[in-house]
Every structure is written in C-alpha cells, then in structure tokens.
Coordinates of C-alpha atoms in Angstrom, one line a residue:
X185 CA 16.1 7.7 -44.1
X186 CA 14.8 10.2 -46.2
X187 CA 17.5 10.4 -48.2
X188 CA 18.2 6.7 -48.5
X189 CA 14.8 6.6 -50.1
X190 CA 15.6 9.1 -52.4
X191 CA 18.6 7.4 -53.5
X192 CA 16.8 4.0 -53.4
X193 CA 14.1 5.4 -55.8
X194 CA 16.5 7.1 -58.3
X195 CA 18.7 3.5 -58.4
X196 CA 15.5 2.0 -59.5
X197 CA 14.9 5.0 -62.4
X198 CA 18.2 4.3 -63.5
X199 CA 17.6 0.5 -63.9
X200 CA 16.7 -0.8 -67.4
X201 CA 13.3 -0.6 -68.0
X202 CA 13.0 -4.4 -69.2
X203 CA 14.8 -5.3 -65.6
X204 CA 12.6 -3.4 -64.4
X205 CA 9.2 -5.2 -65.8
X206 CA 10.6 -8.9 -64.9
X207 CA 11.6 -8.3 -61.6
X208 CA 8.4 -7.0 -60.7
X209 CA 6.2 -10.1 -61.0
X210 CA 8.6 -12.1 -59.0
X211 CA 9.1 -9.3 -56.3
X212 CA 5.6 -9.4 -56.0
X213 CA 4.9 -12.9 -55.7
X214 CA 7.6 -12.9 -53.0
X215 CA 6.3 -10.0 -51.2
X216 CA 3.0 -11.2 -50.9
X217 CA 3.8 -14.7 -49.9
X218 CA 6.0 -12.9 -47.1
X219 CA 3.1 -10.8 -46.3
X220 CA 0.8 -13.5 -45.8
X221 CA 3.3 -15.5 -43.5
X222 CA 4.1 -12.8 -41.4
X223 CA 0.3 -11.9 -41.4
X224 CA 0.1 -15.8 -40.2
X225 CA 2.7 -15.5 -38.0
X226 CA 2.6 -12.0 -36.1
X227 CA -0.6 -12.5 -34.3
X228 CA -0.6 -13.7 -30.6
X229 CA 3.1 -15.1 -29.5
X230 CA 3.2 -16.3 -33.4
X231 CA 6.5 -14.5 -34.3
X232 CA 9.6 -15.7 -34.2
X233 CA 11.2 -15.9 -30.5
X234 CA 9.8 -15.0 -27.6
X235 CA 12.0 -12.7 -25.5
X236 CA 9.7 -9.8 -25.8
X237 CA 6.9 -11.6 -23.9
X238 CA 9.4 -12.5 -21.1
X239 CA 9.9 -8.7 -20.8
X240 CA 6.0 -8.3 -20.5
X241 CA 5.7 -10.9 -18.0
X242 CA 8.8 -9.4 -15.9
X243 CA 7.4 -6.1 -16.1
X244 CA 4.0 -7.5 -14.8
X245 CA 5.7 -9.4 -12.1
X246 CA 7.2 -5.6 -11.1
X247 CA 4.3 -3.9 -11.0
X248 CA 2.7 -6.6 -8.7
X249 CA 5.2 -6.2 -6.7
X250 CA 5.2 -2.5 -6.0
X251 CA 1.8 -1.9 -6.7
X252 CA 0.8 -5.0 -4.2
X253 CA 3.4 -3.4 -1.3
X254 CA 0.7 -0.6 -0.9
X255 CA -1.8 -2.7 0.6
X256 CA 0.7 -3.4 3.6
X257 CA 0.7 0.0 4.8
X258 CA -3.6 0.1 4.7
X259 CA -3.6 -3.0 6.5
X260 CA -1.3 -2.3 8.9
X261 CA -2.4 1.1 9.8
X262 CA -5.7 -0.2 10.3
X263 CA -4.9 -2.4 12.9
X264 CA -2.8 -0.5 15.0
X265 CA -5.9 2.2 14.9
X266 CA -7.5 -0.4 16.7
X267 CA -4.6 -1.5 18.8
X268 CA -3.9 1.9 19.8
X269 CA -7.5 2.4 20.8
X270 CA -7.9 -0.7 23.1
X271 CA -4.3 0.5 24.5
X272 CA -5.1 4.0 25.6
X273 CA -8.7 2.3 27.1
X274 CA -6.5 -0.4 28.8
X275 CA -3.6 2.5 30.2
X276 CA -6.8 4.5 31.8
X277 CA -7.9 1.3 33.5
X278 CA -4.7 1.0 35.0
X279 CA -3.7 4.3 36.3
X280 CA -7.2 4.2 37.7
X281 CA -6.6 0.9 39.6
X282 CA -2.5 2.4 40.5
X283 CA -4.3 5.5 41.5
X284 CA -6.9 2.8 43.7
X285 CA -4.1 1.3 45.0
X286 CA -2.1 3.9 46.3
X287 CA -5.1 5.2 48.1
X288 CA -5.8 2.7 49.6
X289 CA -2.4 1.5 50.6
X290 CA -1.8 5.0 52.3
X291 CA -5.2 4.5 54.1
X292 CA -4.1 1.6 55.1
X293 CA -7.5 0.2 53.6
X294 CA -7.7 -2.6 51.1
X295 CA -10.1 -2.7 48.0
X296 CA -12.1 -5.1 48.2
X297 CA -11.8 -6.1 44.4
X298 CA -7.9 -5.3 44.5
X299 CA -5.6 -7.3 42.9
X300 CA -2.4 -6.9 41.0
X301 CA -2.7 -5.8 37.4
X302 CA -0.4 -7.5 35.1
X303 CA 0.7 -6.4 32.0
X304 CA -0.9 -7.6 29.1
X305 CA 0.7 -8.6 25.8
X306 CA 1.5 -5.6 23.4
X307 CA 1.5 -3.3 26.2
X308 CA 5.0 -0.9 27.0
X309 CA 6.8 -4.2 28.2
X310 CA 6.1 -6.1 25.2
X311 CA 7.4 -5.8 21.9
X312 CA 5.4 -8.0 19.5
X313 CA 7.0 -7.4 16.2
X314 CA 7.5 -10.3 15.4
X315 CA 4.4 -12.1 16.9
X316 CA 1.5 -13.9 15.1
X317 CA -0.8 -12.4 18.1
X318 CA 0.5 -9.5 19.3
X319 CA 2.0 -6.5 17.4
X320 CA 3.3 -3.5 18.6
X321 CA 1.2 -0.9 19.6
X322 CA 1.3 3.0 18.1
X323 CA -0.8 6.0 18.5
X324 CA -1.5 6.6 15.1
X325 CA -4.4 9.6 14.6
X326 CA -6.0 10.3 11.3
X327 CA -4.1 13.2 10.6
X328 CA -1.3 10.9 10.3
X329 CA -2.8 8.0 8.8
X330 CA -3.4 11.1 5.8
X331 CA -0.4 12.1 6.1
X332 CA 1.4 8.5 5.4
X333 CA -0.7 7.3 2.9
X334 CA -0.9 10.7 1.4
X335 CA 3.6 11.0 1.5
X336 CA 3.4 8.0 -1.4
X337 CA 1.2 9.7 -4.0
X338 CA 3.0 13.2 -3.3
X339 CA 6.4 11.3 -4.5
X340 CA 4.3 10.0 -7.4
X341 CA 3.1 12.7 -8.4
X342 CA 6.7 14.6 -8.5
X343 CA 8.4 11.7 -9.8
X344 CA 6.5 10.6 -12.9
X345 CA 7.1 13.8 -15.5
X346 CA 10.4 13.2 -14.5
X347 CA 10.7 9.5 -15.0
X348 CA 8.9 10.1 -18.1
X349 CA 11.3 12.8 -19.5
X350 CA 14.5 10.3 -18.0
X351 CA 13.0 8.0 -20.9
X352 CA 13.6 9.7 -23.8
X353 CA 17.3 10.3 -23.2
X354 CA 18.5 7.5 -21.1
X355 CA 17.8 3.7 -20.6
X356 CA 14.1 3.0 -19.8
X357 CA 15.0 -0.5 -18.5
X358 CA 17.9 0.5 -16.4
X359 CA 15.7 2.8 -14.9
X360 CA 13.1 1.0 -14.3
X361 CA 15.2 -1.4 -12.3
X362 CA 16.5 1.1 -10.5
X363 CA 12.7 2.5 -9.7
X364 CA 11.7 -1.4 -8.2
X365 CA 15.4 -2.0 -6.3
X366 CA 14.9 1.8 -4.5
X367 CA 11.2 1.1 -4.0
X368 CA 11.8 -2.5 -2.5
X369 CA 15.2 -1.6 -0.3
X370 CA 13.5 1.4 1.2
X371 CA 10.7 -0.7 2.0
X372 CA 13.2 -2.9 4.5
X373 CA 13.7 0.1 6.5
X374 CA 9.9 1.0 7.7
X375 CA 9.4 -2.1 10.2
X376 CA 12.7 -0.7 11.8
X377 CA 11.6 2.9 12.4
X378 CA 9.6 1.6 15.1
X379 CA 12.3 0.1 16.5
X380 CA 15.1 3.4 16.0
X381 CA 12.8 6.5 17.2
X382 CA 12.8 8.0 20.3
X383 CA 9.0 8.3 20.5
X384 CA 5.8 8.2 18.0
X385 CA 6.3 11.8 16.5
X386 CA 10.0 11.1 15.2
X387 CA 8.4 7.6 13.8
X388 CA 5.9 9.3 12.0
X389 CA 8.1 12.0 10.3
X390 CA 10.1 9.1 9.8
X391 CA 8.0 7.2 7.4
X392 CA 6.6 9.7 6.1
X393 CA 10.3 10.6 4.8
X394 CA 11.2 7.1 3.8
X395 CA 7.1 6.9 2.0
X396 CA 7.8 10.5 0.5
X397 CA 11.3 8.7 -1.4
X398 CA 9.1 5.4 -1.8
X399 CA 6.7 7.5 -4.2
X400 CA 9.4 9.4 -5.7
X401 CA 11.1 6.0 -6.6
X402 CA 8.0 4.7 -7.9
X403 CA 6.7 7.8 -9.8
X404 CA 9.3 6.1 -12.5
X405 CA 8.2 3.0 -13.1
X406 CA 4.9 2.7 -14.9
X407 CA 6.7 5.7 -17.5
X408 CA 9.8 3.2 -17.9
X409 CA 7.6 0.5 -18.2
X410 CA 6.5 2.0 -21.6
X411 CA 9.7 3.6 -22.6
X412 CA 10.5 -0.4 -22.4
X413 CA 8.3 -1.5 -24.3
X414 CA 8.3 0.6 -27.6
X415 CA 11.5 -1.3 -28.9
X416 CA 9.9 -4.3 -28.3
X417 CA 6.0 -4.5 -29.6
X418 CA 5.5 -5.0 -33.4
X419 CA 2.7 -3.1 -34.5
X420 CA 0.3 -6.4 -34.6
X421 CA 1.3 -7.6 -31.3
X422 CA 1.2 -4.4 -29.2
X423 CA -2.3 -4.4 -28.0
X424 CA -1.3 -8.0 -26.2
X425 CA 2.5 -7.6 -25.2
X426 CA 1.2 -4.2 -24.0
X427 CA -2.0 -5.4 -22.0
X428 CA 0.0 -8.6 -20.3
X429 CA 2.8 -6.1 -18.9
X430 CA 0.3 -3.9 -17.2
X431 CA -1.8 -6.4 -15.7
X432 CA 0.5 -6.1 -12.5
X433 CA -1.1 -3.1 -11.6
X434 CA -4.5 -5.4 -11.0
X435 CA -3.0 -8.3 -9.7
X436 CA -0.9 -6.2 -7.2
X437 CA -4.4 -5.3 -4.9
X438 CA -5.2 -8.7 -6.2
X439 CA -2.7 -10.7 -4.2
X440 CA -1.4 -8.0 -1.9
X441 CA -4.7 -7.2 0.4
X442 CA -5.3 -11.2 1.1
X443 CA -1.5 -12.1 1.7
X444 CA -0.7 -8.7 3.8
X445 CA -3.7 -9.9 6.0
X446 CA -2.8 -13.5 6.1
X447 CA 0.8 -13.2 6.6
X448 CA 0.4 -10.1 9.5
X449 CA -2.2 -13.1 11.4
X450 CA 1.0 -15.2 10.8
X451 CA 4.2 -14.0 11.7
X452 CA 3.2 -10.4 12.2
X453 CA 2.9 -6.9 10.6
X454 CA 6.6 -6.5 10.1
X455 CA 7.2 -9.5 8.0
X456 CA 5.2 -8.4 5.5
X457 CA 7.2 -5.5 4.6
X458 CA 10.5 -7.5 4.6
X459 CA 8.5 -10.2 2.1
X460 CA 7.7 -7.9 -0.8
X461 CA 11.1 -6.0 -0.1
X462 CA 13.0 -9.2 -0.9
X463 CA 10.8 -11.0 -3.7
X464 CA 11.4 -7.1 -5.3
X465 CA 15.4 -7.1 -4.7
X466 CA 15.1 -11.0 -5.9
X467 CA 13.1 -9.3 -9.3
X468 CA 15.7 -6.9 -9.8
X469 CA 18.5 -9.5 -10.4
X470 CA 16.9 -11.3 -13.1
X471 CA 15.6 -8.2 -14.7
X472 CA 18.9 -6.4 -14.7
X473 CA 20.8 -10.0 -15.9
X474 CA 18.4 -10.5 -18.7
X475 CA 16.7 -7.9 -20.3
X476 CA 18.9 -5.3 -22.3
X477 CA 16.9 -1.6 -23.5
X478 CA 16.7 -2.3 -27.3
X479 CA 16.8 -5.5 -29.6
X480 CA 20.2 -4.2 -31.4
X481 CA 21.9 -4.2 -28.0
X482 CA 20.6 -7.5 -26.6
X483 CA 23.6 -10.1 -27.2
X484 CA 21.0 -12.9 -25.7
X485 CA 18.5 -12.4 -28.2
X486 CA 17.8 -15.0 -31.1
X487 CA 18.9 -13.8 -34.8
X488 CA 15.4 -14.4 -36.0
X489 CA 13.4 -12.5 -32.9
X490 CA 16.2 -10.2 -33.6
X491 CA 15.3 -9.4 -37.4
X492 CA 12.0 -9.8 -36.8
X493 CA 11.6 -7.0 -34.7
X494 CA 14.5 -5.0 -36.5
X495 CA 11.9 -5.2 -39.6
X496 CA 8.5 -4.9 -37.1
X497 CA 9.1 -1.9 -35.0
X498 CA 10.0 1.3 -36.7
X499 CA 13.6 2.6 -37.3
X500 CA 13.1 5.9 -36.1
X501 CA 12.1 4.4 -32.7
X502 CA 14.7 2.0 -32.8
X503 CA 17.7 3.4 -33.7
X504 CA 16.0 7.3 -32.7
X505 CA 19.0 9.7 -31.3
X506 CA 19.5 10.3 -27.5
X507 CA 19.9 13.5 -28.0
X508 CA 16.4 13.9 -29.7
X509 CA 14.5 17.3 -29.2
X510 CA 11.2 16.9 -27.0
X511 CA 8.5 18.7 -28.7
X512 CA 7.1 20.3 -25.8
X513 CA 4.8 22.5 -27.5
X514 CA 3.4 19.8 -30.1
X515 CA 3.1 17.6 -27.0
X516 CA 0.7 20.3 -25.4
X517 CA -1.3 21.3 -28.0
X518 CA -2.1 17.9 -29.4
X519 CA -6.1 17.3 -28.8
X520 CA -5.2 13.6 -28.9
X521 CA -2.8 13.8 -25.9
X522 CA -5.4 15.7 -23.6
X523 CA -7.8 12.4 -24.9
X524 CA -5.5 10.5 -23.2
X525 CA -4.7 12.4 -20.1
X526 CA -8.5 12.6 -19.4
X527 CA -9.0 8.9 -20.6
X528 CA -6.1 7.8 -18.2
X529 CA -7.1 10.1 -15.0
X530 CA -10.9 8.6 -15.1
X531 CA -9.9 5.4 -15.5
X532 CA -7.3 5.5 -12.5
X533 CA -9.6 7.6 -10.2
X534 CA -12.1 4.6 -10.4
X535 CA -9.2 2.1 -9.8
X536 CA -8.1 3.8 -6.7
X537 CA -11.2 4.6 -5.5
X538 CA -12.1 0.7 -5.5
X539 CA -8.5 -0.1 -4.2
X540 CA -8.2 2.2 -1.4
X541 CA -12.2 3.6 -0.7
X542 CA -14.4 0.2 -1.1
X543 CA -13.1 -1.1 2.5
X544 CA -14.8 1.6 4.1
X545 CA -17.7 1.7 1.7
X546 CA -18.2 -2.3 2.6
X547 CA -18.0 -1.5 6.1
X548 CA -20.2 1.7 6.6
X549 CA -23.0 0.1 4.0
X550 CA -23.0 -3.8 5.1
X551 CA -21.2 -3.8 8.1
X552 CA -19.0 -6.6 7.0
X553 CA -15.9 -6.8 9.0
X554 CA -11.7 -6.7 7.5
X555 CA -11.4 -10.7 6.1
X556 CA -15.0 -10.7 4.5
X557 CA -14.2 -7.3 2.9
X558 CA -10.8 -8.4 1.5
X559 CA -12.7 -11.6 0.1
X560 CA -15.1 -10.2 -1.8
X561 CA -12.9 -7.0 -3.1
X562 CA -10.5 -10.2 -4.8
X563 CA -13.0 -10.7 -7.4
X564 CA -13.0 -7.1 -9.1
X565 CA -9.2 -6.7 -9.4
X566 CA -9.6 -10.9 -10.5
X567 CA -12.0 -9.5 -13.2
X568 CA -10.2 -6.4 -14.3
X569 CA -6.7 -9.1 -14.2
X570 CA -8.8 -11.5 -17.1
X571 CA -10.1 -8.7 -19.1
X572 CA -7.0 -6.3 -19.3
X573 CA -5.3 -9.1 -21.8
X574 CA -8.0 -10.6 -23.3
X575 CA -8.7 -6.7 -24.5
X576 CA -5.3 -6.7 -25.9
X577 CA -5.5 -9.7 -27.5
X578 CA -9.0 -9.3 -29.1
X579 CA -7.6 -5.6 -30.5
X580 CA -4.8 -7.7 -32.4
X581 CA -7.3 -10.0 -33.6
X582 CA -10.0 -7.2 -34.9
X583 CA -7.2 -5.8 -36.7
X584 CA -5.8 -9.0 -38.4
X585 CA -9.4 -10.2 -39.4
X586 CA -11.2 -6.9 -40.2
X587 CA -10.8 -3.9 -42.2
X588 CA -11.1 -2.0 -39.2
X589 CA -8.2 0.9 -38.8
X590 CA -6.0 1.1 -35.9
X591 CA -8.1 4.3 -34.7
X592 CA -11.4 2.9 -34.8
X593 CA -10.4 0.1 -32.8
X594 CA -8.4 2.2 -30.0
X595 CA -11.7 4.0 -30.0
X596 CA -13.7 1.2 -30.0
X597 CA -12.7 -0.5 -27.0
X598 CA -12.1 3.0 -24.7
X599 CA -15.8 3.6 -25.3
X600 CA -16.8 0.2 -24.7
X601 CA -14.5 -0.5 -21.5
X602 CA -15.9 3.0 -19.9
X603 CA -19.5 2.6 -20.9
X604 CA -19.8 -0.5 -19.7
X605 CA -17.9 0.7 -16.2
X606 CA -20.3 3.7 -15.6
X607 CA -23.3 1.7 -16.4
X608 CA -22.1 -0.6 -13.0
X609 CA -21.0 2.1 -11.1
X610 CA -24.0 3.8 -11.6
X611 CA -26.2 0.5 -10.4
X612 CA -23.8 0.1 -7.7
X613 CA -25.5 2.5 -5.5
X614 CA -28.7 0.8 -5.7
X615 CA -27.3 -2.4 -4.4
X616 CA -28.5 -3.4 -1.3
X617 CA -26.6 -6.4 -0.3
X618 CA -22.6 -7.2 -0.4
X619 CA -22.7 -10.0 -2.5
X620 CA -24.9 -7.8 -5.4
X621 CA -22.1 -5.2 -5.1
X622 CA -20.1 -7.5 -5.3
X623 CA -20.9 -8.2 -8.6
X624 CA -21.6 -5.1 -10.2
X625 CA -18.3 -3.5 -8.9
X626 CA -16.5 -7.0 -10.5
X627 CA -18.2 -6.2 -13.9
X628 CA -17.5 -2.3 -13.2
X629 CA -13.6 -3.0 -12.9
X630 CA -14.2 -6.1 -15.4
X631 CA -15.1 -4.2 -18.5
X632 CA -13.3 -1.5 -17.6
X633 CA -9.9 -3.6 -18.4
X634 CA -11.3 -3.2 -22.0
X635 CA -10.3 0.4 -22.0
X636 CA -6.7 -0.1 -22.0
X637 CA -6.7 -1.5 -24.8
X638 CA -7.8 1.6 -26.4
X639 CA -5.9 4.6 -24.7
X640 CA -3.0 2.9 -23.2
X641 CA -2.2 1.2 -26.5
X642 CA -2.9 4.5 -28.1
X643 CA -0.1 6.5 -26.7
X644 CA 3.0 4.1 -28.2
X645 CA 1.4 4.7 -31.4
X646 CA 0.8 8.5 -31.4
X647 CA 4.3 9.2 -30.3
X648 CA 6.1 6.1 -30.1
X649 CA 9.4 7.9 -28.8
X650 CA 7.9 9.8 -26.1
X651 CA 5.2 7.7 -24.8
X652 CA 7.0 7.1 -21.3
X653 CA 7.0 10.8 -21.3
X654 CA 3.4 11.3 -21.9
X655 CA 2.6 8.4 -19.6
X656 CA 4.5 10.3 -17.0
X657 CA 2.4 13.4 -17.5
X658 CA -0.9 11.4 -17.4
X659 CA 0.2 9.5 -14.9
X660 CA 0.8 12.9 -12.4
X661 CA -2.5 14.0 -14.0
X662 CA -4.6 10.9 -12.8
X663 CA -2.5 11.1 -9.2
X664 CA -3.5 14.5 -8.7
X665 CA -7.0 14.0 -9.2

C-alpha cells in the first residue's frame, strides 16, 4: 500500500501542471458530492445492502442461544436440591415405618396406625424425566452444585485466549459456528447422563466433564463474534452493527430463566436441554449456509454492499495476511488495552453477579419465592437489551452530527454507562422492598448498556485485526474475576 501511494503520488508529479489545475475543481466537486451522500447514506442501515446486519442479528440470535442455555442448569439444580431434600426426609419415614413393620410382624403385634406405604411419584420406582409433575430425583450437595456451575466458567476461561488467537489466523465465522454446533450437541447429552451412570458420583463427574467441554467450546464464541465483525462494520456504522450483535448476551437470561421454568413445569427438566440444543443445531445451518468470513469471499453478497464495504472498512483488515505476526509485546504494554480489560471485567462482574447472585439476594432479603423472582429479574436484562443498541446507535449519530472525535465519544459513553450503574448499585442496598429494587437494579443494568458502546466498540478500532484476540484475553480476565 505504501508503495502504491508512492507511485500514485509521483504519477501525479509527472502529470502536466495545467492537467493538473483543471482536474482539480471537478475532482473536488465530485468528491464532496460523494462525501455528502455517503455521509447521507452510511448512518443507521442507510448503506447500500444489508447482509452485514443479517450477520449481527444471527450472531445475536447465537449468543441467546448459548448464553440463555445457562439458566437450565441454575434452574434445574435448584429444584432437585429441593427434590432431593423431601426424598431423603420421605426415605427415613419409610425405613422407620419398614423398620415398624417388621417389629411388629415378628411380635406378632399390629400397629395400630399401620398401613402399607406406597411409593410415591419420583421415588426409586419412578422415573419422571419426562413428566410435567414429577422429575427425577438426585442427591445433589453444594459442593457439587459449585462444582457444575463452576466446570463451565473453567472451560471459558481456558478457551477464550485461545479462540481469540484462532482468530487472527483462521476463519472467525467458521469458528464461531463450530463454538455454537459443539456447545449445542454436547448439550443433548446431559439429560442422558442420568439415565447412563451407575450411581450419583459417576453422574456428577459426568457433567462436570461434558460442562468442562461446554465452556471450552464456548470460551470461542464471544472472540469469533468480533473477529466476524471487523470485515463487516464501516467505521460509521460500527457502534450499531456492533451493539445489535451483542445484545444476545442480555436477551439470553432474558428469555432463558422464564422459558427454562415454564417449560420444566411443562414437559419436564430434560426437555429443556434438548430445546436450546436443537434451536442451536437449527442456527448453525443457516449460519454456516449463509454467511461467508469476509465481503471479497462472499459470492451471495450484492455488488453494491460489496463495494461499499470494500471502500468502508480498511484494506489492511480486509485483505490483512494469515500469516500476520501477533504483536504480543505491543499488545501488553498498551495502556489502552489494560483500559479495556478493566473496563470489560467490571462490567461483566456486575452482569454475572445480577444473572447468577440476585436469585438468592431476592430470596434472603424479601423472601419472594422462584416464579416472582424470575419475573421481576426480566426487567433488568429487558432494560440492558433496549439500551445496548440504542447506545450504539446514538454513538453513530454523535459522530455524524458533531465535531466530536471517535475517542471522546468511546469515552463518553463508558463514563456515562458506569456512572450511572454505580450510582444504582449503590442505592440498591438501601432498598427496602422488591419492587424498588426492582427498579434501581433495571436502571443499574439499563444504563450500564451505554458502556458498550464505549469499550467494546473501542477494541475493533484500536487493533482492528486482533480485536477477537484481545476480546479473548478480556474476556478470561472478566471470567476469572
């Protein structure tokens, strides 16, 4: 490129200078009337085509998908707690009464309360897995329950430097295929590990093997996810295309707490799992059938989308060798890249700790039971699900209509989305009723939505070829923590 300039600039020293002089005012003229309409035109879905937004949409779909398949395991653990508690208190009732029995039948006595105790549904002889009222009982103990939820986010955090690196020298969208259809077919095997073991310990090591690979699998995704989408988000549309692809990660708790609940009281707890498995196999197929890695390899793609974002998104990224060198110490040194690690880890912390703590909080501070707790926690992921793209788009829209640069507006919204979040967590512990905590926590998660605009965004444009790589880092970071 470098050279191709220089040989571009010495063709034009070469040129007459009175060619020169009249081709300027109508190269100008042109320029800026092509300026203007692609100023018009760039902003919001406004470009030519729209393949690039069917990518965002698909990779939100994804991430509901996977991130929404967590909330069957929390469920479902929860109430076999309970169902293994009521169990064990049901089995010492009857070896008390079998024990009551046999005295008294070699006594040759007979209680006078004594009657046959029959089985009740769920116990030893029944196998509810497929039950709306009954569901199979296990012994799970909290040192399990840690251990299985725990097996997820060990494979995460493994997997995601890797995924990130596999981004830079292979295809991002093959891979992130790959990381849904191994995340989804493993998922069809948990309900049947119940089914397969010889007894509760060999079921637990069991899914905690097949959770382990689930995390490892899924360590890749949010990495390819932007490894995607640098080859396809101009520099004025990036805050939006951006923001509406990750929204998944919201709407995934979002829809995946009430439908795990609703389809468990259903069909029971096994259905679930084979749901999300099949709508993510299902996702696969369209995403490996239409979407290609790059624009130049995309043989479904419109000529004008196709020279629109040939002339939008930057040749080195485009057309950037496989075989690049990662710049490992640049990476590491970079005081903007530690922004974003910290950036990314506080703003995850919170969002886990409102996804996977607040059921407990609800309960221990208002007492509210499992379907009143999954109500109200809807409306903060529904918050942070409006505000995540309507940051992305108002960022494109500063941009086009101020004088504001790139920086102060990545800047701009970051401070605003994690102000505005700390102000409502920090109020949150004063509430004294569900329905106030409610809506602090809403606003909390709400505003915080407005922070990915700023250091999410940020990352494709400080190193545009290895942001799945730095995403990976950050998102092992944030995991960790």
């Amino acid at each position: 490129l470098q050279l191709s300039r220089k040989s571009g600039s010495r063709s034009l020293e070469a040129a007459a200078p009175e060619e020169r002089n009249s081709a300027m005012p109508a190269a100008a003229s042109a320029s800026g009337a092509s300026i203007r309409r692609s100023r018009r035109n760039e902003f919001c879905c406004c470009g030519p085509g729209r393949k690039r937004y069917l990518i965002a949409l698909l990779c939100s779909l994804g991430l509901t998908v996977v991130i929404g398949m967590r909330a069957e395991m929390v469920a479902i653990m929860d109430y076999l707690n309970k169902r293994s508690a009521s169990n064990s208190s049901s089995a010492a009732v009857v070896a008390a009464a079998s024990a009551a029995s046999a005295s008294a039948a070699t006594s040759s006595t007979v209680h006078p309360a004594g009657e046959p105790v029959v089985g009740k549904p769920g116990g030893s002889g029944s196998n509810g897995m497929f039950q709306p009222s009954t569901h199979r009982p296990m012994p799970w103990q909290n040192m399990a329950n840690d251990l299985i939820e725990n097996s997820l986010f060990i494979g995460y955090l493994v997997a995601s430097p890797i995924g990130g690196y596999l981004t830079v020298h292979h295809d991002s969208s093959l891979l992130l295929g790959c990381s849904v259809a191994l995340t989804c077919g493993l998922n069809l095997f948990l309900p049947l590990v119940t089914q397969i073991a010889a007894d509760i310990s060999a079921s637990i090591a069991i899914i905690v093997l097949l959770r382990l690979l689930q995390g490892l699998a899924e360590g890749c995704l949010v990495p390819a996810v932007f490894g995607t989408l640098r080859f396809w988000g101009p520099e004025t549309e990036r805050s939006s295309l951006l923001c509406s692809a990750v929204i998944g990660v919201s709407l995934g708790p979002l829809i995946g707490l009430p439908v795990c609940q609703e389809i468990e009281n259903a069909w029971g707890w096994a259905v679930v799992f084979y749901i999300y498995a099949n709508i993510g196999l299902i996702w696969c197929i369209f995403w490996w059938r239409l979407i290609d890695e790059k624009p130049p390899k995309d043989q479904r793609l419109g000529k004008r989308e196709r020279q629109y974002l040939e002339t939008a998104v930057k040749k080195k990224v485009l057309y950037a060798d496989r075989r690049i060198r990662v710049p490992w110490k640049e990476i590491f040194k970079s005081r903007p890249v530690y922004a974003i690690f910290f950036t990314y880890a506080a703003d995850d912390w919170t969002f886990q700790i409102s996804s996977v703590c607040m059921q407990s909080y609800y309960h221990q501070m208002y007492n509210t039971d499992i379907a009143r707790t999954i109500f109200l926690l809807s409306f903060p992921f529904l918050a942070r699900s409006l505000f995540v793209p309507i940051g992305g788009f108002l960022a494109d829209f500063i941009k086009l209509k101020t004088s504001l640069n790139w920086t102060a507006i990545r800047k701009l919204f970051a401070g605003l989305g994690f102000g505005l979040k700390a102000f409502f967590f920090v109020a949150l512990g004063f509430a004294n009723d569900a329905v106030v905590a409610t809506i602090l926590l809403s606003l909390a998660l709400g505003f915080s939505g407005l922070a990915v605009a700023g250091y999410a965004v940020n990352v494709m444009e400080l190193a545009p070829n290895f942001c799945g790589l730095v995403m990976g880092f950050a998102n092992s970071i944030s995991t960790f923590t």
